[in-house]
Amino acid sequence: METPITVDKFRFLLYRLKEKLWIKPLLLCVLSIACVFAAKAADSFIDSKHIPNINAKSVETLLSIMASTMMVIATFSAGTMVNAYSSAGHSTTPRSLSLIISDDVSQYALSVFVGAFIYSAVAITAMHLAFFDTAGVFILFCLTCTVFIVVILTFIRWVDSVARLGRVESTVLKVEQATKRAIEHRINTPYLGAIPQHDAAVQGSHAIYTDEVGYIQLVDIARLQQLCEKEDLFINLNMLPGEFVTPEKPVGFATEAGFDKEILCAISINPMRSFEADPRYGFIVLAEIASRALSPAVNDHGTAIKIITSITRLLLLWHSTKRVNKTDSQNNSHKLNSATDFTNEKMIKNSHEPKYNRVSVPELLINDIFDDAFTSISRDSNNNIEVAIRIQKSLITLSKCFEHVNRDFYRAAVKFQKETFDRCFENLNFEKDKERLNLVFEQSK
């Protein structure tokens, strides 16, 4: 029997649907047709003696105006969105396109315009067929006025949004927000809710391979846990979402053979990476935007500096969580001084226990995150002292913030501070710039 859709799978499917441009217009079209038939249903439930008598010709006039203008506006909005997508691909990076397509304001605006056109076309046809009585015409008039108001408000909101759609600043903000969601989800579910690989007491011996080539977008841990409980298995996953899969690399190991197909069904592989469950991908895309801004053709070091600030802000999300956890731990320890508070002790212990105890996953390597975020920017800084100094200040901030909180982040920050200093120092040609960079680096010691 097919395993039901789990929460992780549902989140993944919902995120994928948001990237589809046709979903919201289709839903609004269905809703608009339903509204027309709802007006007809009013003839059966509302007594025409208690409502105003609306001239059908005036309703037809309103609907005709809407039908003639909505398709033009919908075509214009679609063309504007296509231009924004093209602009984003050239000014930032093609990897950000999925975030721009999933922009809620643009999708909603296009959906409203197309839905209003479908509504007016169906309503005009129904009016010509004398489909409505007095109550139906009145309800249709009220619905038409409501649709007009919604269209006007949507158009005003969309005009404000479309001015920024596809711009570098807007795209950077969308990438940062998507990366923040992925980081927060990983913080809330460390190791995807499974057992850390280094803590797994059981190690599978049967390697699991796939014939696909691409990136892991989702690992449905809940589905794997259900399979393990049913078949008395233990699975050691070898890869996290975002990692590149090829046929010669095992995606994991199981304690018994014969369940390869069921295990692979819980792992979604796609030619493209996804922001949803892959924190590293956001840092890669941000670094790509910064590298393009630093290219000789663009020469926009201000965008690179802005992105370094975004990267610093994102990495500090782990620091904020650690600090809160440390405070919570101190508060909980104070509470446990009471001999009668056994319930709190049990709750604290259970809060750190993995949700899926028959699956283990590797940890997210901090060095890889710093490499994704800083290496390409420092490499492409191209004799730019402003960017070089900002990278150093960012890594100094990270090292000082994580020094007593997370040793892995601290060591990575110190390591990349030295590496980026050496790389940027070699790129600089002016001796005074080298002295300025060296002064910043020495002050951090």
Short mmCIF file of N, CA and C in Angstrom, two decimals, residues 71 80 133 144 156 169 176 187 193 223-224 263 300 308 315 356 370 382 391 407 417:
data_model
loop_
_atom_site.label_atom_id
_atom_site.label_comp_id
_atom_site.label_asym_id
_atom_site.label_seq_id
_atom_site.Cartn_x
_atom_site.Cartn_y
_atom_site.Cartn_z
N MET A 71 -8.49 41.49 -20.25
CA MET A 71 -7.55 40.70 -21.03
C MET A 71 -6.35 41.55 -21.46
N THR A 80 5.03 42.23 -18.63
CA THR A 80 5.89 42.89 -17.64
C THR A 80 6.62 41.87 -16.80
N ASP A 133 -32.93 35.63 -13.12
CA ASP A 133 -34.15 36.36 -12.79
C ASP A 133 -33.76 37.63 -12.03
N THR A 144 -20.28 41.94 -9.47
CA THR A 144 -19.51 42.70 -10.45
C THR A 144 -18.87 43.92 -9.82
N ILE A 156 -3.45 48.71 -8.17
CA ILE A 156 -2.66 49.71 -7.44
C ILE A 156 -1.51 49.04 -6.69
N GLU A 169 18.10 44.71 -5.93
CA GLU A 169 17.80 44.80 -4.50
C GLU A 169 16.65 43.88 -4.12
N GLU A 176 17.57 36.19 0.25
CA GLU A 176 17.86 36.20 1.69
C GLU A 176 16.69 35.63 2.48
N ILE A 187 17.34 24.72 11.75
CA ILE A 187 17.57 24.93 13.18
C ILE A 187 16.48 24.27 14.00
N GLY A 193 15.52 16.03 11.93
CA GLY A 193 14.73 15.31 12.92
C GLY A 193 15.19 13.88 13.15
N ARG A 223 8.70 9.26 6.03
CA ARG A 223 8.38 8.07 5.24
C ARG A 223 9.40 6.97 5.47
N LEU A 224 10.68 7.35 5.56
CA LEU A 224 11.71 6.35 5.84
C LEU A 224 11.52 5.74 7.23
N ILE A 263 13.06 2.97 -0.42
CA ILE A 263 13.91 4.02 0.14
C ILE A 263 14.12 5.15 -0.86
N ASP A 300 29.92 46.91 -9.71
CA ASP A 300 29.02 47.44 -8.69
C ASP A 300 29.41 46.84 -7.34
N ILE A 308 27.36 40.77 1.31
CA ILE A 308 28.18 40.33 2.46
C ILE A 308 27.44 40.61 3.77
N LEU A 315 24.15 34.04 8.70
CA LEU A 315 24.97 33.16 9.53
C LEU A 315 24.74 33.39 11.01
N TYR A 356 12.90 10.91 14.67
CA TYR A 356 12.98 9.70 13.86
C TYR A 356 14.23 8.92 14.29
N PHE A 370 30.67 28.30 4.74
CA PHE A 370 31.57 29.47 4.62
C PHE A 370 32.23 29.50 3.25
N ASN A 382 38.71 41.52 -7.23
CA ASN A 382 39.39 42.28 -8.29
C ASN A 382 39.96 43.62 -7.82
N ILE A 391 34.64 42.00 3.82
CA ILE A 391 34.72 40.56 4.08
C ILE A 391 35.43 40.31 5.41
N ARG A 407 31.89 26.31 18.55
CA ARG A 407 33.29 26.22 18.16
C ARG A 407 33.47 25.91 16.68
N GLN A 417 38.79 33.77 7.50
CA GLN A 417 39.33 35.11 7.63
C GLN A 417 40.76 35.16 7.12
#
